[in-house]
Every structure is written in C-alpha cells, then in structure tokens.
mmCIF file of C-alpha atoms in Angstrom:
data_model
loop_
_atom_site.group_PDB
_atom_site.id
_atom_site.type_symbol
_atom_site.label_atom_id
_atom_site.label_comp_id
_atom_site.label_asym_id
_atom_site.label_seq_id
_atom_site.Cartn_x
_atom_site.Cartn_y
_atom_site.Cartn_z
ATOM 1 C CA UNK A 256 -120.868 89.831 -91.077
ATOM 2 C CA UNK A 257 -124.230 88.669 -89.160
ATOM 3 C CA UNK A 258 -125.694 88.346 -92.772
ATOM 4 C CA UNK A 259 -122.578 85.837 -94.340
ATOM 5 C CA UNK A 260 -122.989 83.565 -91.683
ATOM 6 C CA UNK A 261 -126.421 83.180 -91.718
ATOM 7 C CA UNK A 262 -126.073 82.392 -95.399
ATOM 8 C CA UNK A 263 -123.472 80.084 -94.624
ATOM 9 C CA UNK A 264 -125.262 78.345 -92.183
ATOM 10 C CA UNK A 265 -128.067 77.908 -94.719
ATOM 11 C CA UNK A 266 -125.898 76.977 -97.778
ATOM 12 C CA UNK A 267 -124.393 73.959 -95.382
ATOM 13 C CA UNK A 268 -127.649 73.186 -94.211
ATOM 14 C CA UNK A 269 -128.824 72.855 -98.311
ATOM 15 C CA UNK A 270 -126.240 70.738 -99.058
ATOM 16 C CA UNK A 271 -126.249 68.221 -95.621
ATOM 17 C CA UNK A 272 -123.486 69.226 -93.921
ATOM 18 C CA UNK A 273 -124.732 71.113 -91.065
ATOM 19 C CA UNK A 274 -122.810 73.073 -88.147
ATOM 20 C CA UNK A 275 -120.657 70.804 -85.656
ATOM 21 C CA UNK A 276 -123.080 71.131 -82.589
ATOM 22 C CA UNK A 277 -122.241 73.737 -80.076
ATOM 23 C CA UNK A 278 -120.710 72.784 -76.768
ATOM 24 C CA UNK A 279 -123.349 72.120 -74.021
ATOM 25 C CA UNK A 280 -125.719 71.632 -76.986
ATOM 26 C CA UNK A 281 -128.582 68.771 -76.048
ATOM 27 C CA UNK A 282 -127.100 65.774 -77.680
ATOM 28 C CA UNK A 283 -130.240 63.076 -79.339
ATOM 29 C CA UNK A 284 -131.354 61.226 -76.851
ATOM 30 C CA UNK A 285 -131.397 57.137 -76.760
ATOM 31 C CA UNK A 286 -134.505 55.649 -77.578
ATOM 32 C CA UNK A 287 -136.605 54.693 -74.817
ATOM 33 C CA UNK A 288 -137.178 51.138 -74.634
ATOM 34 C CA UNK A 289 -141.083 49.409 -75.308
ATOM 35 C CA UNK A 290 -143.137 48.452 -72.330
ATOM 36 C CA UNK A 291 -145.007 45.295 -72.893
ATOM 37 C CA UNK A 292 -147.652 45.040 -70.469
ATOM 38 C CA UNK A 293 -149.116 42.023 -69.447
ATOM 39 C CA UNK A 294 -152.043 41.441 -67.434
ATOM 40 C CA UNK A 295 -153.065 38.415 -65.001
ATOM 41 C CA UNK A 296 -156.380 36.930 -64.823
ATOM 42 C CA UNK A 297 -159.822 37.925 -64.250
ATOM 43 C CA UNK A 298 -158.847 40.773 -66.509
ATOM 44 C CA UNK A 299 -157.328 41.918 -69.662
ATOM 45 C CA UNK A 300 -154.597 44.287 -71.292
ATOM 46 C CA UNK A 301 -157.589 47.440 -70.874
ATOM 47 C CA UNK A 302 -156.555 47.190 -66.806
ATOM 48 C CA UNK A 303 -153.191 49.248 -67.676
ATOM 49 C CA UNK A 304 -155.239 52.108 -69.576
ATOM 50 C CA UNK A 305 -153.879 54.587 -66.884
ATOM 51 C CA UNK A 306 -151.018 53.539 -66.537
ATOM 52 C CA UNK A 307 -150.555 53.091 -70.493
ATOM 53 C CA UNK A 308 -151.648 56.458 -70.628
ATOM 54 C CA UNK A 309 -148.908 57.948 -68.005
ATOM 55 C CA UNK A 310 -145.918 55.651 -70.094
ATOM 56 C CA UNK A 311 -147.362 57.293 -73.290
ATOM 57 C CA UNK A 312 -147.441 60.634 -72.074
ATOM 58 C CA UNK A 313 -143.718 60.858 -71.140
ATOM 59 C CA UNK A 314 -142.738 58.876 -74.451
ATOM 60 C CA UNK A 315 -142.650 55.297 -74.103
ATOM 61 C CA UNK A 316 -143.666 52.921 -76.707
ATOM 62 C CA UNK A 317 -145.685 50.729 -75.079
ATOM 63 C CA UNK A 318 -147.900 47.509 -76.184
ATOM 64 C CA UNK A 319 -150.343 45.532 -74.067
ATOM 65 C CA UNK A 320 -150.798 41.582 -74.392
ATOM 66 C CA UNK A 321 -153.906 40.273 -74.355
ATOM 67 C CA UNK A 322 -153.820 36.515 -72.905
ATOM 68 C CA UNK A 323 -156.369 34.272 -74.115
ATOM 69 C CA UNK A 324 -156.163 32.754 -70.558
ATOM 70 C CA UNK A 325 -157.073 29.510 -72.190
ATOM 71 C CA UNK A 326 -153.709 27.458 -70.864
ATOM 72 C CA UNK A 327 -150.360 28.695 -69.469
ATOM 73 C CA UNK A 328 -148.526 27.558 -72.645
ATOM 74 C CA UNK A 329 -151.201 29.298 -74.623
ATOM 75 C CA UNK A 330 -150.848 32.530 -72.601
ATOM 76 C CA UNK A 331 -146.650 32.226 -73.059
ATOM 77 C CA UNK A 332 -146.887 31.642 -76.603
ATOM 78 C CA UNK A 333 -148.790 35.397 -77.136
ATOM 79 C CA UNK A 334 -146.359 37.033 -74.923
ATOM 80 C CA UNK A 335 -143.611 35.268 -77.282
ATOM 81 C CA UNK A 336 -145.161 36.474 -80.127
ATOM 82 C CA UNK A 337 -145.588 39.833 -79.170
ATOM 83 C CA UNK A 338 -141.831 40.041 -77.977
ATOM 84 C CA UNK A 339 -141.195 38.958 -81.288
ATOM 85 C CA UNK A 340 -143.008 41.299 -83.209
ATOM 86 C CA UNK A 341 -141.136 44.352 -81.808
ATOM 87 C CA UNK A 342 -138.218 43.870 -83.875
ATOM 88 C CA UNK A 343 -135.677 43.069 -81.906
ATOM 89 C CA UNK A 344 -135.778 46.560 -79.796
ATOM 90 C CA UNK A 345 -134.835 46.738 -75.886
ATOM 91 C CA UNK A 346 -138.177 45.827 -74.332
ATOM 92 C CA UNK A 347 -139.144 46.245 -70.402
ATOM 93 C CA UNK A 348 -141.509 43.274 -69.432
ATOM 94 C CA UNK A 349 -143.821 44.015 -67.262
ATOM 95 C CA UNK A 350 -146.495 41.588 -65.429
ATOM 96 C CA UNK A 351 -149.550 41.695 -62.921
ATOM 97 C CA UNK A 352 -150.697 38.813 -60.630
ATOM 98 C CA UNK A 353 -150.800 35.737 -62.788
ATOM 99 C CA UNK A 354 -149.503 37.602 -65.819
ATOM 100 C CA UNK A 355 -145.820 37.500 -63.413
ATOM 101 C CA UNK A 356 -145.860 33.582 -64.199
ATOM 102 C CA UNK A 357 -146.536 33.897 -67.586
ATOM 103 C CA UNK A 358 -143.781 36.502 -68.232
ATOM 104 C CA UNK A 359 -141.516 34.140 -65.773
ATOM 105 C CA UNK A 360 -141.491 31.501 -68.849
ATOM 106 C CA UNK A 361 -141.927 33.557 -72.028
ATOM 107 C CA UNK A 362 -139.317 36.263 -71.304
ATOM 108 C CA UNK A 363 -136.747 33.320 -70.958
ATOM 109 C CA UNK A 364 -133.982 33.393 -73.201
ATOM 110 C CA UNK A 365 -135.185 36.521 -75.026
ATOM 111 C CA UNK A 366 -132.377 38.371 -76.773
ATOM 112 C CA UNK A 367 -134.580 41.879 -76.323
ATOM 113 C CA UNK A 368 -135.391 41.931 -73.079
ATOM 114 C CA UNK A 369 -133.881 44.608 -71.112
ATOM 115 C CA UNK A 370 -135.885 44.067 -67.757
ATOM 116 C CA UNK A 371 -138.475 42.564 -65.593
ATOM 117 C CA UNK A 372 -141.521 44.311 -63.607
ATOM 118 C CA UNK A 373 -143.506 42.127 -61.494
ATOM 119 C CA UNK A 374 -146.846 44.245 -59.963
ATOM 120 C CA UNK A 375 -148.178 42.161 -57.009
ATOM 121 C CA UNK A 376 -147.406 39.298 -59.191
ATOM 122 C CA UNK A 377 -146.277 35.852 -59.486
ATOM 123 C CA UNK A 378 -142.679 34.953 -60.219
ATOM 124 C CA UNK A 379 -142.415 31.377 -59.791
ATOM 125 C CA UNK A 380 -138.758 29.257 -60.049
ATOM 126 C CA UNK A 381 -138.813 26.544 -61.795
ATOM 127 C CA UNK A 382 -140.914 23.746 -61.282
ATOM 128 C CA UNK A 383 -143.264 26.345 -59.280
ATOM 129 C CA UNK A 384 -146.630 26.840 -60.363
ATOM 130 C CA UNK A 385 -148.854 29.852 -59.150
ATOM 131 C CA UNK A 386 -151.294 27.351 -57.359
ATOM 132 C CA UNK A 387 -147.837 25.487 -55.540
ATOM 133 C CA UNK A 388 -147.317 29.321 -53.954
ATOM 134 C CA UNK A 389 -150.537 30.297 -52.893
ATOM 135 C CA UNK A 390 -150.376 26.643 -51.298
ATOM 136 C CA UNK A 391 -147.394 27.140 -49.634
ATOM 137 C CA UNK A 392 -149.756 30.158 -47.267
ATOM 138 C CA UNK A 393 -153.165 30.254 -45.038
ATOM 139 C CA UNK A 394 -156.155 30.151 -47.883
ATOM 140 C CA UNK A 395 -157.026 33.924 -48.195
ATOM 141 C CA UNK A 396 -161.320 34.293 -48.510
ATOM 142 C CA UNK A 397 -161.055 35.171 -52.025
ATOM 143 C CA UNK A 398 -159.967 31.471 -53.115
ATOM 144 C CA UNK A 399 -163.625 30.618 -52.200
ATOM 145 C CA UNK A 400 -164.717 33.428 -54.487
ATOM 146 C CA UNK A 401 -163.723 31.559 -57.463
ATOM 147 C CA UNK A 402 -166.610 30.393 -59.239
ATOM 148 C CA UNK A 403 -166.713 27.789 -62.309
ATOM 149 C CA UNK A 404 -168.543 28.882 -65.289
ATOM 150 C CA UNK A 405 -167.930 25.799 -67.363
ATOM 151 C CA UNK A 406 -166.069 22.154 -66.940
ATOM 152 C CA UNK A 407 -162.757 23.974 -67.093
ATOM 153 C CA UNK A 408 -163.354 27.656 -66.555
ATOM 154 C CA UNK A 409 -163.374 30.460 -63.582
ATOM 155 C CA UNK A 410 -164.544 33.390 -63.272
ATOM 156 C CA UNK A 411 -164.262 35.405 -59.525
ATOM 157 C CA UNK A 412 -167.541 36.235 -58.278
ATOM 158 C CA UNK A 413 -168.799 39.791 -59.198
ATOM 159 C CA UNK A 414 -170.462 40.289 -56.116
ATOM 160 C CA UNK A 415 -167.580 39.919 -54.365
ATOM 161 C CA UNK A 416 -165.070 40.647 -57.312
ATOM 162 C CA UNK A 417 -164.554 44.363 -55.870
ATOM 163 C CA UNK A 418 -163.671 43.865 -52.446
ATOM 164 C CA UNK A 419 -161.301 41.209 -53.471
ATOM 165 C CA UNK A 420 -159.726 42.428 -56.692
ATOM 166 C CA UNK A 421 -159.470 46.108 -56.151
ATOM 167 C CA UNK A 422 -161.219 47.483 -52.824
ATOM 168 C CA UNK A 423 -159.510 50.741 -53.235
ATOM 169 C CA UNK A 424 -160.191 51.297 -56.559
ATOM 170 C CA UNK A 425 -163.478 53.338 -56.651
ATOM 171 C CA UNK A 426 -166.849 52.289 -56.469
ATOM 172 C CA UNK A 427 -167.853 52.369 -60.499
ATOM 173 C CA UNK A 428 -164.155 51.135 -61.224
ATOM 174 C CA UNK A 429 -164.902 48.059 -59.494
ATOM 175 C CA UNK A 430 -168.402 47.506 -61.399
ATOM 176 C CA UNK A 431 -166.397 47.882 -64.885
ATOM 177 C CA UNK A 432 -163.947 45.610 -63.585
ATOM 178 C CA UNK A 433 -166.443 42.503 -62.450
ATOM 179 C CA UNK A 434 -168.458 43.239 -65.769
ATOM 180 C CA UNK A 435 -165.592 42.671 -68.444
ATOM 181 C CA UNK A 436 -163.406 40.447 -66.698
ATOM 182 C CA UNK A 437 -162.068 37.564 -68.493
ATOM 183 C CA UNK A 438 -162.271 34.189 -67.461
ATOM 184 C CA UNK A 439 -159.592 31.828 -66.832
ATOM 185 C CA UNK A 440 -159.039 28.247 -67.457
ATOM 186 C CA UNK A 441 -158.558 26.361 -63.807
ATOM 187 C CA UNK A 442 -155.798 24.591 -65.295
ATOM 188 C CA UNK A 443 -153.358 27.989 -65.386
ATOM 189 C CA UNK A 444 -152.803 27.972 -61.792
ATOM 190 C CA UNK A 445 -151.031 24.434 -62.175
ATOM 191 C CA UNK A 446 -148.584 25.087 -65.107
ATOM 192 C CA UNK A 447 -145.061 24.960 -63.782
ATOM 193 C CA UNK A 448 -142.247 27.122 -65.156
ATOM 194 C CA UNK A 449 -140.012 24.977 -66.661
ATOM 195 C CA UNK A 450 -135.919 26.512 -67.604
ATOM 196 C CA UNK A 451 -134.762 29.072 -66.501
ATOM 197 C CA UNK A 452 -137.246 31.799 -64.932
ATOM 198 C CA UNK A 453 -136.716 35.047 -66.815
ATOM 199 C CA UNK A 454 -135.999 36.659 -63.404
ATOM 200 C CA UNK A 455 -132.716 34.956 -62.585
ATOM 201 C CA UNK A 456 -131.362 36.514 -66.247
ATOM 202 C CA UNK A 457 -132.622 39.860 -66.357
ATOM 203 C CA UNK A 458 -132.680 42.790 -63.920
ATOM 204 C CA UNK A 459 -136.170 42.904 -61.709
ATOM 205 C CA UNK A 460 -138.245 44.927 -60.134
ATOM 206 C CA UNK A 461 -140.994 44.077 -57.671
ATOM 207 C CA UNK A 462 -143.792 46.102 -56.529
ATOM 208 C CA UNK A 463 -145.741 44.408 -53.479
ATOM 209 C CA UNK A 464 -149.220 45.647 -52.695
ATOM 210 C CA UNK A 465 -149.359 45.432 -48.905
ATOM 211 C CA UNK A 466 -152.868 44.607 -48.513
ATOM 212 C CA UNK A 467 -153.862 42.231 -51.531
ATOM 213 C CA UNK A 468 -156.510 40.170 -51.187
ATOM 214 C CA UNK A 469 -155.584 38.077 -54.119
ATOM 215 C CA UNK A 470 -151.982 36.923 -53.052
ATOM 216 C CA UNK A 471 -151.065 36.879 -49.289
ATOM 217 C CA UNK A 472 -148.375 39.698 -48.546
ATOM 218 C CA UNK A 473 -145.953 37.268 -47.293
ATOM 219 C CA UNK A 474 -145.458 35.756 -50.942
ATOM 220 C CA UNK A 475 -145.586 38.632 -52.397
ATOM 221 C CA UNK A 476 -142.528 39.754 -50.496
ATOM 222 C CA UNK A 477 -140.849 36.354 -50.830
ATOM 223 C CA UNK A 478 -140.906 36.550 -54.045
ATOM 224 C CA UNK A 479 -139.903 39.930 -54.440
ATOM 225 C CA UNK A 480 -136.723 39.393 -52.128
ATOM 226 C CA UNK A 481 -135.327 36.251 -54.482
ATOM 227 C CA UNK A 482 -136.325 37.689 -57.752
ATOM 228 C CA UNK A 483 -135.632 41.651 -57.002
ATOM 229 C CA UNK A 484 -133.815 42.318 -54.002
ATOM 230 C CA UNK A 485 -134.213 45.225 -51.532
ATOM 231 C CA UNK A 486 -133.019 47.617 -53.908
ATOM 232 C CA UNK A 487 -135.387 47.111 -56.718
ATOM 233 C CA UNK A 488 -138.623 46.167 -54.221
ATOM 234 C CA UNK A 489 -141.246 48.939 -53.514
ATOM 235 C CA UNK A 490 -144.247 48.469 -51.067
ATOM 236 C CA UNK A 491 -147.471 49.748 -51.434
ATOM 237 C CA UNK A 492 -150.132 50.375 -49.467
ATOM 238 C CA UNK A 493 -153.272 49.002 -51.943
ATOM 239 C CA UNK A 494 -155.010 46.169 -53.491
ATOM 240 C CA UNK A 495 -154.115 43.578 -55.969
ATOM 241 C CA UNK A 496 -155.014 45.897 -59.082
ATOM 242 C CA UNK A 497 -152.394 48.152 -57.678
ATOM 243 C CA UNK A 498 -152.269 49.808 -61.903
ATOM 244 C CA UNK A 499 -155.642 50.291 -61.264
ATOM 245 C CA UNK A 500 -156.369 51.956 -57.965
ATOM 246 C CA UNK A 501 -152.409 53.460 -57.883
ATOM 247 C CA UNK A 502 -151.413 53.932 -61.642
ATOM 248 C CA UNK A 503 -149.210 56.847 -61.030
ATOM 249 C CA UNK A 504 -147.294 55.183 -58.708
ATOM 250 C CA UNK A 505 -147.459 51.473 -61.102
ATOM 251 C CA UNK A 506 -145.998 53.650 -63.872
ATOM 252 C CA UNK A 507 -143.287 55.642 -61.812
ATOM 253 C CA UNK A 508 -141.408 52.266 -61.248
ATOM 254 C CA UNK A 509 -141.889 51.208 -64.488
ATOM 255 C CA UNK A 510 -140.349 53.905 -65.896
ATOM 256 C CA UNK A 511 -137.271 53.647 -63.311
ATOM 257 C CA UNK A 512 -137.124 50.390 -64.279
ATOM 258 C CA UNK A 513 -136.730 51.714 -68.053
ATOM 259 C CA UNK A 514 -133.917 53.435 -67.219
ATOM 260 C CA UNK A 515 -132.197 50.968 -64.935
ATOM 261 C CA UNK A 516 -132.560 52.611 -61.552
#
C-alpha cells in the first residue's frame, strides 16, 4: 500500500497536479514588500550598509537612493524614479534627516507606497522647508559647523563632523563618515514641500534619536507626534546617524513597519 501511494504521489506530481495541501500545512507566504532607503545629507545610500544588511538577511528586497544633493527637486526626482522602477510592488519608504523632506514630496501620490519611516528625520507640511523647522528652535552648535566649499555648496566640518553627526558611532566609523561624505547644495534646506506631504496619506513611523546634535529633540518629536502618532513613535537614546551607531534597532522598526505594526 505504502508503495502505490508513493507512486501516486509521483505520477500527480509528473503530470502538475499535485496533492491538496495537508491541514496545518505552511501556506506561501506574501511577498515582503521593498525597502527604499533614502539617506539625508552629508552622506550617501552606503550609511544604511548595516542596516541593509539586517533587512537582507531576514528577506527584504531592499534598494538604496543615492541623492545627488544638488537641489530638493533634483533629489525628489531620483527618489521618483527609483519608486518607479520597482514595478509597481508595495514599497516601504524610508528616510534619514534631510532625506525625511525629500521622501515628504516624492512619495506623494504614489500608487506603491505602502508606508513611511522617518529616522531622526525631517517631515515637513506643506509650505515647510527643513531650514523653516530648524528655525522655528534655539541654533544647535553644529549649524556653525557647516562649512561652504563652493558659491553654493556645504560640506560639515570633518573635524567636528563626528561629534556632531554620529558621537556614538565608534571612533574609525566617524573618520569614514567625515571622509566620504557628500556635499550638499545650501539651497536644499529652503525647498518647501508643496501638495500633499506623503505623511498625511500613508501610514508613518517615526524614530526620534534623543540626543541628536543635528536636529533639536523637540522637532524631532513634533514632528513625529503630527506625522506618526504615539503608537508608531519610538525614542532612542543616540545620535543623528541613529542606522549607523544603532542599526539593529533602525532595522527592527523598519521591518514592523513592513508588516504594519
């Protein structure tokens, strides 16, 4: 008897029918949905390597803009694109520090977006501007760390870039960081979100990095309390490049953002 089924099984299994699946039996799973990453400035899309790494690991797609950082409507236009060239599949937007404003405006409207991540970011309404927030707070000491390369240009001072961008990342980290950060054009921290922000038509979630040096913790939680809500706001004790210096803990709500909790 043991022998005619098993060459039953097989003969079905030849010709494409297959056995109806077993009660309890693990039904397919739902395809996880992409993670596109975007990152602010001073820095580009190799500042998520961890937590890219983490997202891959437990089997998200995931794709990582990198912003030319050139103008805001140059920066939205990549973060289009890329939305665009993912087919059409659910997509989890995720954005750090100025890379928030940019995903604010390009996420707007998008028929594949399936949620918002802001990491100590910006998530300005409309008509706000990343410059109008930190504006609306006491000047933290980084803002005199900004240093112009060129007519229209900044870089942050890498002398200095550590202790502001990432003082609890370690030591070497920091030196990497100041070494192959990216400029940004002055002008970005002026461009206005016009529309709709993304945040007000998609589900959000808002990590706030408790003591950034980059944006003061007040706006941060501001922010996160119109955009996210209680529910969907985390707090963590670290420094603006919270996917650097805390990437298990970046990717963690990421991922529960994924899957909607």
């Amino acid at each position: 008897m043991k022998r005619l089924l098993v060459a039953a099984t097989t003969a079905l299994a030849v010709l494409g029918l297959g056995l109806v699946t077993p009660a309890g039996a693990h039904a397919p799973q739902p395809a996880k949905p992409t993670i596109l990453l975007v990152h602010g400035g001073f820095a580009d899309g190799s500042s998520w390597r961890e937590v890219t790494r983490r997202l891959q690991r437990d089997g998200y797609p995931v794709v990582a803009s990198q912003l030319p950082l050139t103008s805001f409507d140059a920066d939205v236009a990549v973060v289009k694109r890329d939305l665009a060239s993912l087919g059409g599949g659910p997509t989890l937007v995720v954005g750090h520090s100025y890379g928030g404003a940019v995903i604010t405006q390009a996420a707007s409207g998008a028929t594949n977006v399936v949620g918002l991540v802001y990491i100590a970011a910006f998530a300005p309404d409309t008509g706000e501007s990343a410059g109008s927030i930190l504006g609306g707070y006491p000047a933290l000491p980084s803002l005199s760390h900004f240093v112009p390369i060129s007519a229209t240009d900044l870089i942050l001072d890498r002398t200095h870039f550590g202790e502001d961008f990432a003082q609890d990342a370690p030591r070497a980290e920091q030196q990497v960081l100041a070494a192959t950060q990216k400029p940004v054009a002055a002008a970005t921290l002026g461009a206005t979100v016009t529309g709709t922000p993304a945040w007000k038509q998609f589900p959000t979630w808002y990590q706030i990095a408790t003591a950034d040096r980059m944006i003061p913790v007040a706006a941060e939680r501001a922010m996160a309390a119109r955009a996210a809500g209680r529910a969907r706001t985390v707090e963590l004790g670290t420094g603006h490049a919270a996917m650097v210096s805390r990437p298990v803990h970046t990717a963690q709500l990421i991922e529960r953002a994924a899957t909607g909790r």
